[in-house]
Amino acid sequence: MAQNPTTIQLTGRIDTNNAAAWEKQIMEQLAPDTDTVFDAEQLEYISSAGLRVLMRARKQLKADMRIINVSPEVYDIFDMTGFTEMFTIEKQFRSLSVEGCEVIGRGFFGVVYRLDPETIVKVYPSPDSLPMIRNEQHLAKRAFVKGVPTAIPYDIVKVGDYYGSVFELLDAKSFNDLLKQEPEHFDQILEQYVDFLKVVHSAEMDPDTLPKARSIFFDYLDAVREYLPADQCEKLHAMIEAVPEDLHMVHCDFQMKNVMLVGDEPMLIDMDTLATGQPIFDLQALYVTYVLFGEDDPNNMMSFLGLPNDMGAPIWNRILSNYFGTTDRAVLDPIEDKIRLLASLRFLYLITSTDLKDSELGQKRIRRSQNYITELIDVVKDFRI
């Protein structure tokens, strides 16, 4: 079992006058084989003498060393002296309140607030969310350099006991909000939305820069094996494995709350699910959002998206026909069967991986997913679309 890191508080000023005393105090606390965290929240200044103390501490350690909660002023000292290139140094997060702010989106991993006309913050409801936030920043930058318009978080903040990512989105509205406010423009909104989905799918990533959607679905399948017969699991595994490797981008949660319109330009947010793979890995997620979630809970569309409960099926049907450029059901039905099967696997995972699985609604959704998989497993031959 991994040991908890040794935490050493750095306070006040560390300079020539007290560097020797600080070195004695630090060396007494070090455990060479244990990760060490220097908490600099109360550190006001550090001179070259203090920096040398930290260098000598680093030489004593065989494990990891980090310096956290560094004020902007002290961070500048570390940066100018090259310490930021040698050590993991994390700035102190500024505190921010969202009291009274408009909620413009709610998702599985966080709540999005509008701070002002130009700025939003996504707050993650977990004190352990920093790795997720940093991963989302990393993935957003990967998408941006490949030409996909996306909001890149420019700051991480503390919101109470939680963390949040701050984005600049000038007067942005989600496509979900557009649909709520302008239902008479349904056709135009869905056309622009699907056109942007195709833009995302046209972006080709470098190898090994994003997770592979296929691998994610192998994990889903492993997690639900107890809910499916062994022969169905083996066939699903073989079908996923047969999906060709593809370096094109998929978002994996492209529902309309995660696509903003900034001026006339669509922009992608919520990048923590970004992957590479075939378009079916995005289309299945849209089927889950606009069809499966509402089948046993007619109020799901209104409670989750704020849209009329009877709008889910029309949205999905328009996505499908716009994406493939036809309304011919003889063409679309076999494609939709493939999407439904993959979506049912993911939906089964989503329900069984949370406490919802023990509720009456959860049990209904599990049975429906199992029935869909049984219905489609011998109809669908592969997941290529």
PDB file of C-alpha atoms in Angstrom, residues 15-196:
ATOM      1  CA  ASP A  15      16.817  33.625   3.629  1.00  0.00           C
ATOM      2  CA  THR A  16      20.476  33.734   4.693  1.00  0.00           C
ATOM      3  CA  ASN A  17      19.540  34.560   8.297  1.00  0.00           C
ATOM      4  CA  ASN A  18      17.529  31.397   8.924  1.00  0.00           C
ATOM      5  CA  ALA A  19      18.417  28.984   6.102  1.00  0.00           C
ATOM      6  CA  ALA A  20      20.558  26.793   8.367  1.00  0.00           C
ATOM      7  CA  ALA A  21      17.739  26.439  10.898  1.00  0.00           C
ATOM      8  CA  TRP A  22      15.280  25.600   8.124  1.00  0.00           C
ATOM      9  CA  GLU A  23      17.664  22.995   6.709  1.00  0.00           C
ATOM     10  CA  LYS A  24      17.958  21.281  10.093  1.00  0.00           C
ATOM     11  CA  GLN A  25      14.187  21.299  10.554  1.00  0.00           C
ATOM     12  CA  ILE A  26      13.514  19.925   7.050  1.00  0.00           C
ATOM     13  CA  MET A  27      16.137  17.185   7.193  1.00  0.00           C
ATOM     14  CA  GLU A  28      14.702  15.955  10.483  1.00  0.00           C
ATOM     15  CA  GLN A  29      11.288  15.512   8.849  1.00  0.00           C
ATOM     16  CA  LEU A  30      12.408  13.894   5.595  1.00  0.00           C
ATOM     17  CA  ALA A  31      11.806  10.195   4.984  1.00  0.00           C
ATOM     18  CA  PRO A  32      13.995   9.395   1.952  1.00  0.00           C
ATOM     19  CA  ASP A  33      11.728   6.649   0.573  1.00  0.00           C
ATOM     20  CA  THR A  34       8.481   8.597   1.034  1.00  0.00           C
ATOM     21  CA  ASP A  35       6.977  11.221  -1.286  1.00  0.00           C
ATOM     22  CA  THR A  36       7.382  14.702   0.152  1.00  0.00           C
ATOM     23  CA  VAL A  37       5.106  17.706  -0.269  1.00  0.00           C
ATOM     24  CA  PHE A  38       6.314  21.186   0.696  1.00  0.00           C
ATOM     25  CA  ASP A  39       3.242  23.326   1.401  1.00  0.00           C
ATOM     26  CA  ALA A  40       4.182  26.942   0.656  1.00  0.00           C
ATOM     27  CA  GLU A  41       0.805  28.545   1.348  1.00  0.00           C
ATOM     28  CA  GLN A  42       2.300  30.685   4.135  1.00  0.00           C
ATOM     29  CA  LEU A  43       5.697  31.222   2.501  1.00  0.00           C
ATOM     30  CA  GLU A  44       6.219  34.946   1.869  1.00  0.00           C
ATOM     31  CA  TYR A  45       9.708  34.939   0.365  1.00  0.00           C
ATOM     32  CA  ILE A  46      12.604  32.584  -0.371  1.00  0.00           C
ATOM     33  CA  SER A  47      16.164  33.647  -1.204  1.00  0.00           C
ATOM     34  CA  SER A  48      18.907  31.749  -3.007  1.00  0.00           C
ATOM     35  CA  ALA A  49      19.996  30.386   0.380  1.00  0.00           C
ATOM     36  CA  GLY A  50      16.536  28.920   0.888  1.00  0.00           C
ATOM     37  CA  LEU A  51      16.523  27.488  -2.620  1.00  0.00           C
ATOM     38  CA  ARG A  52      19.771  25.687  -1.885  1.00  0.00           C
ATOM     39  CA  VAL A  53      18.126  24.109   1.157  1.00  0.00           C
ATOM     40  CA  LEU A  54      15.392  22.693  -1.086  1.00  0.00           C
ATOM     41  CA  MET A  55      18.016  21.434  -3.541  1.00  0.00           C
ATOM     42  CA  ARG A  56      19.805  19.560  -0.768  1.00  0.00           C
ATOM     43  CA  ALA A  57      16.498  18.121   0.420  1.00  0.00           C
ATOM     44  CA  ARG A  58      15.817  16.885  -3.122  1.00  0.00           C
ATOM     45  CA  LYS A  59      19.176  15.085  -3.175  1.00  0.00           C
ATOM     46  CA  GLN A  60      18.240  13.224   0.026  1.00  0.00           C
ATOM     47  CA  LEU A  61      15.016  11.893  -1.450  1.00  0.00           C
ATOM     48  CA  LYS A  62      14.559   8.742  -3.504  1.00  0.00           C
ATOM     49  CA  ALA A  63      10.849   9.459  -3.867  1.00  0.00           C
ATOM     50  CA  ASP A  64       8.783  12.260  -5.426  1.00  0.00           C
ATOM     51  CA  MET A  65       8.952  15.865  -4.235  1.00  0.00           C
ATOM     52  CA  ARG A  66       6.382  18.617  -4.895  1.00  0.00           C
ATOM     53  CA  ILE A  67       6.014  22.222  -3.793  1.00  0.00           C
ATOM     54  CA  ILE A  68       2.366  23.304  -3.625  1.00  0.00           C
ATOM     55  CA  ASN A  69       0.211  26.362  -2.844  1.00  0.00           C
ATOM     56  CA  VAL A  70       2.901  28.745  -4.052  1.00  0.00           C
ATOM     57  CA  SER A  71       1.884  32.426  -4.165  1.00  0.00           C
ATOM     58  CA  PRO A  72       2.379  34.290  -7.471  1.00  0.00           C
ATOM     59  CA  GLU A  73       5.238  36.301  -5.963  1.00  0.00           C
ATOM     60  CA  VAL A  74       7.129  33.241  -4.705  1.00  0.00           C
ATOM     61  CA  TYR A  75       6.345  31.353  -7.913  1.00  0.00           C
ATOM     62  CA  ASP A  76       8.101  34.121  -9.856  1.00  0.00           C
ATOM     63  CA  ILE A  77      11.240  33.473  -7.789  1.00  0.00           C
ATOM     64  CA  PHE A  78      11.079  29.740  -8.537  1.00  0.00           C
ATOM     65  CA  ASP A  79      10.467  30.474 -12.206  1.00  0.00           C
ATOM     66  CA  MET A  80      13.286  32.996 -12.629  1.00  0.00           C
ATOM     67  CA  THR A  81      15.791  30.674 -10.983  1.00  0.00           C
ATOM     68  CA  GLY A  82      14.812  27.664 -13.103  1.00  0.00           C
ATOM     69  CA  PHE A  83      13.227  25.730 -10.248  1.00  0.00           C
ATOM     70  CA  THR A  84       9.984  25.299 -12.203  1.00  0.00           C
ATOM     71  CA  GLU A  85      11.955  23.242 -14.737  1.00  0.00           C
ATOM     72  CA  MET A  86      13.523  21.015 -12.101  1.00  0.00           C
ATOM     73  CA  PHE A  87      10.658  20.523  -9.647  1.00  0.00           C
ATOM     74  CA  THR A  88       6.912  20.040  -9.663  1.00  0.00           C
ATOM     75  CA  ILE A  89       5.715  23.420  -8.407  1.00  0.00           C
ATOM     76  CA  GLU A  90       2.012  24.209  -8.136  1.00  0.00           C
ATOM     77  CA  LYS A  91       0.654  27.713  -7.775  1.00  0.00           C
ATOM     78  CA  GLN A  92      -1.762  28.682  -5.057  1.00  0.00           C
ATOM     79  CA  PHE A  93      -5.326  28.646  -6.362  1.00  0.00           C
ATOM     80  CA  ARG A  94      -7.301  31.851  -6.057  1.00  0.00           C
ATOM     81  CA  SER A  95     -10.623  31.520  -4.253  1.00  0.00           C
ATOM     82  CA  LEU A  96     -13.834  32.283  -6.063  1.00  0.00           C
ATOM     83  CA  SER A  97     -17.511  32.366  -5.066  1.00  0.00           C
ATOM     84  CA  VAL A  98     -20.376  31.276  -7.318  1.00  0.00           C
ATOM     85  CA  GLU A  99     -23.072  32.511  -4.943  1.00  0.00           C
ATOM     86  CA  GLY A 100     -25.809  34.146  -6.980  1.00  0.00           C
ATOM     87  CA  CYS A 101     -24.264  33.083 -10.309  1.00  0.00           C
ATOM     88  CA  GLU A 102     -26.462  31.683 -13.069  1.00  0.00           C
ATOM     89  CA  VAL A 103     -26.228  27.923 -13.567  1.00  0.00           C
ATOM     90  CA  ILE A 104     -25.873  27.361 -17.312  1.00  0.00           C
ATOM     91  CA  GLY A 105     -25.239  23.636 -17.296  1.00  0.00           C
ATOM     92  CA  ARG A 106     -25.181  20.510 -15.158  1.00  0.00           C
ATOM     93  CA  GLY A 107     -23.401  17.328 -16.081  1.00  0.00           C
ATOM     94  CA  PHE A 108     -22.206  14.085 -14.586  1.00  0.00           C
ATOM     95  CA  PHE A 109     -18.840  15.605 -13.598  1.00  0.00           C
ATOM     96  CA  GLY A 110     -19.706  19.168 -12.669  1.00  0.00           C
ATOM     97  CA  VAL A 111     -21.848  22.304 -12.650  1.00  0.00           C
ATOM     98  CA  VAL A 112     -21.172  25.244 -14.965  1.00  0.00           C
ATOM     99  CA  TYR A 113     -21.773  28.785 -13.684  1.00  0.00           C
ATOM    100  CA  ARG A 114     -21.662  32.086 -15.554  1.00  0.00           C
ATOM    101  CA  LEU A 115     -19.460  34.483 -13.585  1.00  0.00           C
ATOM    102  CA  ASP A 116     -19.977  37.435 -15.933  1.00  0.00           C
ATOM    103  CA  PRO A 117     -20.834  37.984 -19.626  1.00  0.00           C
ATOM    104  CA  GLU A 118     -17.346  36.823 -20.648  1.00  0.00           C
ATOM    105  CA  THR A 119     -16.469  34.130 -18.142  1.00  0.00           C
ATOM    106  CA  ILE A 120     -17.780  30.770 -16.945  1.00  0.00           C
ATOM    107  CA  VAL A 121     -16.479  28.321 -14.343  1.00  0.00           C
ATOM    108  CA  LYS A 122     -17.054  24.579 -14.255  1.00  0.00           C
ATOM    109  CA  VAL A 123     -17.056  23.356 -10.643  1.00  0.00           C
ATOM    110  CA  TYR A 124     -16.294  19.686 -10.008  1.00  0.00           C
ATOM    111  CA  PRO A 125     -18.200  18.290  -6.989  1.00  0.00           C
ATOM    112  CA  SER A 126     -15.235  16.489  -5.496  1.00  0.00           C
ATOM    113  CA  PRO A 127     -12.228  17.701  -3.495  1.00  0.00           C
ATOM    114  CA  ASP A 128     -10.130  15.137  -5.418  1.00  0.00           C
ATOM    115  CA  SER A 129     -10.900  16.497  -8.893  1.00  0.00           C
ATOM    116  CA  LEU A 130      -7.567  18.180  -9.705  1.00  0.00           C
ATOM    117  CA  PRO A 131      -6.246  15.289 -11.851  1.00  0.00           C
ATOM    118  CA  MET A 132      -9.498  15.320 -13.850  1.00  0.00           C
ATOM    119  CA  ILE A 133      -9.304  19.100 -14.354  1.00  0.00           C
ATOM    120  CA  ARG A 134      -5.688  18.959 -15.480  1.00  0.00           C
ATOM    121  CA  ASN A 135      -6.481  16.093 -17.842  1.00  0.00           C
ATOM    122  CA  GLU A 136      -9.323  18.119 -19.378  1.00  0.00           C
ATOM    123  CA  GLN A 137      -6.968  21.079 -19.877  1.00  0.00           C
ATOM    124  CA  HIS A 138      -4.474  18.793 -21.581  1.00  0.00           C
ATOM    125  CA  LEU A 139      -7.087  17.258 -23.890  1.00  0.00           C
ATOM    126  CA  ALA A 140      -8.572  20.669 -24.773  1.00  0.00           C
ATOM    127  CA  LYS A 141      -5.162  21.891 -25.902  1.00  0.00           C
ATOM    128  CA  ARG A 142      -4.696  18.764 -28.014  1.00  0.00           C
ATOM    129  CA  ALA A 143      -8.002  19.441 -29.754  1.00  0.00           C
ATOM    130  CA  PHE A 144      -7.300  23.148 -30.230  1.00  0.00           C
ATOM    131  CA  VAL A 145      -3.972  22.646 -31.989  1.00  0.00           C
ATOM    132  CA  LYS A 146      -5.732  20.267 -34.402  1.00  0.00           C
ATOM    133  CA  GLY A 147      -8.134  22.993 -35.440  1.00  0.00           C
ATOM    134  CA  VAL A 148     -11.206  22.094 -33.382  1.00  0.00           C
ATOM    135  CA  PRO A 149     -12.709  25.244 -31.816  1.00  0.00           C
ATOM    136  CA  THR A 150     -12.757  24.593 -28.112  1.00  0.00           C
ATOM    137  CA  ALA A 151     -12.725  26.608 -24.919  1.00  0.00           C
ATOM    138  CA  ILE A 152      -9.391  26.067 -23.166  1.00  0.00           C
ATOM    139  CA  PRO A 153      -9.537  26.619 -19.395  1.00  0.00           C
ATOM    140  CA  TYR A 154      -7.051  29.320 -18.465  1.00  0.00           C
ATOM    141  CA  ASP A 155      -7.214  29.051 -14.687  1.00  0.00           C
ATOM    142  CA  ILE A 156      -7.939  26.610 -11.876  1.00  0.00           C
ATOM    143  CA  VAL A 157      -9.697  28.066  -8.836  1.00  0.00           C
ATOM    144  CA  LYS A 158     -10.947  26.992  -5.420  1.00  0.00           C
ATOM    145  CA  VAL A 159     -14.729  27.205  -4.966  1.00  0.00           C
ATOM    146  CA  GLY A 160     -15.336  26.404  -1.319  1.00  0.00           C
ATOM    147  CA  ASP A 161     -13.867  22.943  -0.753  1.00  0.00           C
ATOM    148  CA  TYR A 162     -13.946  22.111  -4.462  1.00  0.00           C
ATOM    149  CA  TYR A 163     -12.011  23.066  -7.577  1.00  0.00           C
ATOM    150  CA  GLY A 164     -13.137  24.643 -10.809  1.00  0.00           C
ATOM    151  CA  SER A 165     -11.902  25.445 -14.318  1.00  0.00           C
ATOM    152  CA  VAL A 166     -12.359  28.987 -15.613  1.00  0.00           C
ATOM    153  CA  PHE A 167     -13.117  29.594 -19.301  1.00  0.00           C
ATOM    154  CA  GLU A 168     -13.572  32.717 -21.380  1.00  0.00           C
ATOM    155  CA  LEU A 169     -16.784  32.371 -23.393  1.00  0.00           C
ATOM    156  CA  LEU A 170     -18.085  35.771 -24.500  1.00  0.00           C
ATOM    157  CA  ASP A 171     -21.913  35.782 -24.536  1.00  0.00           C
ATOM    158  CA  ALA A 172     -21.926  32.059 -25.341  1.00  0.00           C
ATOM    159  CA  LYS A 173     -25.058  29.950 -25.418  1.00  0.00           C
ATOM    160  CA  SER A 174     -25.205  26.186 -25.597  1.00  0.00           C
ATOM    161  CA  PHE A 175     -27.068  24.586 -28.471  1.00  0.00           C
ATOM    162  CA  ASN A 176     -29.339  23.145 -25.799  1.00  0.00           C
ATOM    163  CA  ASP A 177     -30.247  26.675 -24.665  1.00  0.00           C
ATOM    164  CA  LEU A 178     -30.759  27.775 -28.271  1.00  0.00           C
ATOM    165  CA  LEU A 179     -33.234  24.951 -28.762  1.00  0.00           C
ATOM    166  CA  LYS A 180     -35.087  25.906 -25.572  1.00  0.00           C
ATOM    167  CA  GLN A 181     -35.270  29.563 -26.530  1.00  0.00           C
ATOM    168  CA  GLU A 182     -35.853  29.198 -30.275  1.00  0.00           C
ATOM    169  CA  PRO A 183     -37.755  25.938 -30.880  1.00  0.00           C
ATOM    170  CA  GLU A 184     -39.116  27.425 -34.113  1.00  0.00           C
ATOM    171  CA  HIS A 185     -35.542  27.217 -35.492  1.00  0.00           C
ATOM    172  CA  PHE A 186     -35.250  23.489 -34.734  1.00  0.00           C
ATOM    173  CA  ASP A 187     -34.124  22.557 -38.270  1.00  0.00           C
ATOM    174  CA  GLN A 188     -31.423  25.230 -38.531  1.00  0.00           C
ATOM    175  CA  ILE A 189     -30.070  24.570 -35.027  1.00  0.00           C
ATOM    176  CA  LEU A 190     -29.808  20.816 -35.623  1.00  0.00           C
ATOM    177  CA  GLU A 191     -28.202  21.353 -39.021  1.00  0.00           C
ATOM    178  CA  GLN A 192     -25.468  23.607 -37.594  1.00  0.00           C
ATOM    179  CA  TYR A 193     -24.989  21.270 -34.636  1.00  0.00           C
ATOM    180  CA  VAL A 194     -24.504  18.159 -36.808  1.00  0.00           C
ATOM    181  CA  ASP A 195     -22.248  20.051 -39.226  1.00  0.00           C
ATOM    182  CA  PHE A 196     -19.996  20.840 -36.277  1.00  0.00           C
TER     183      PHE A 196
END
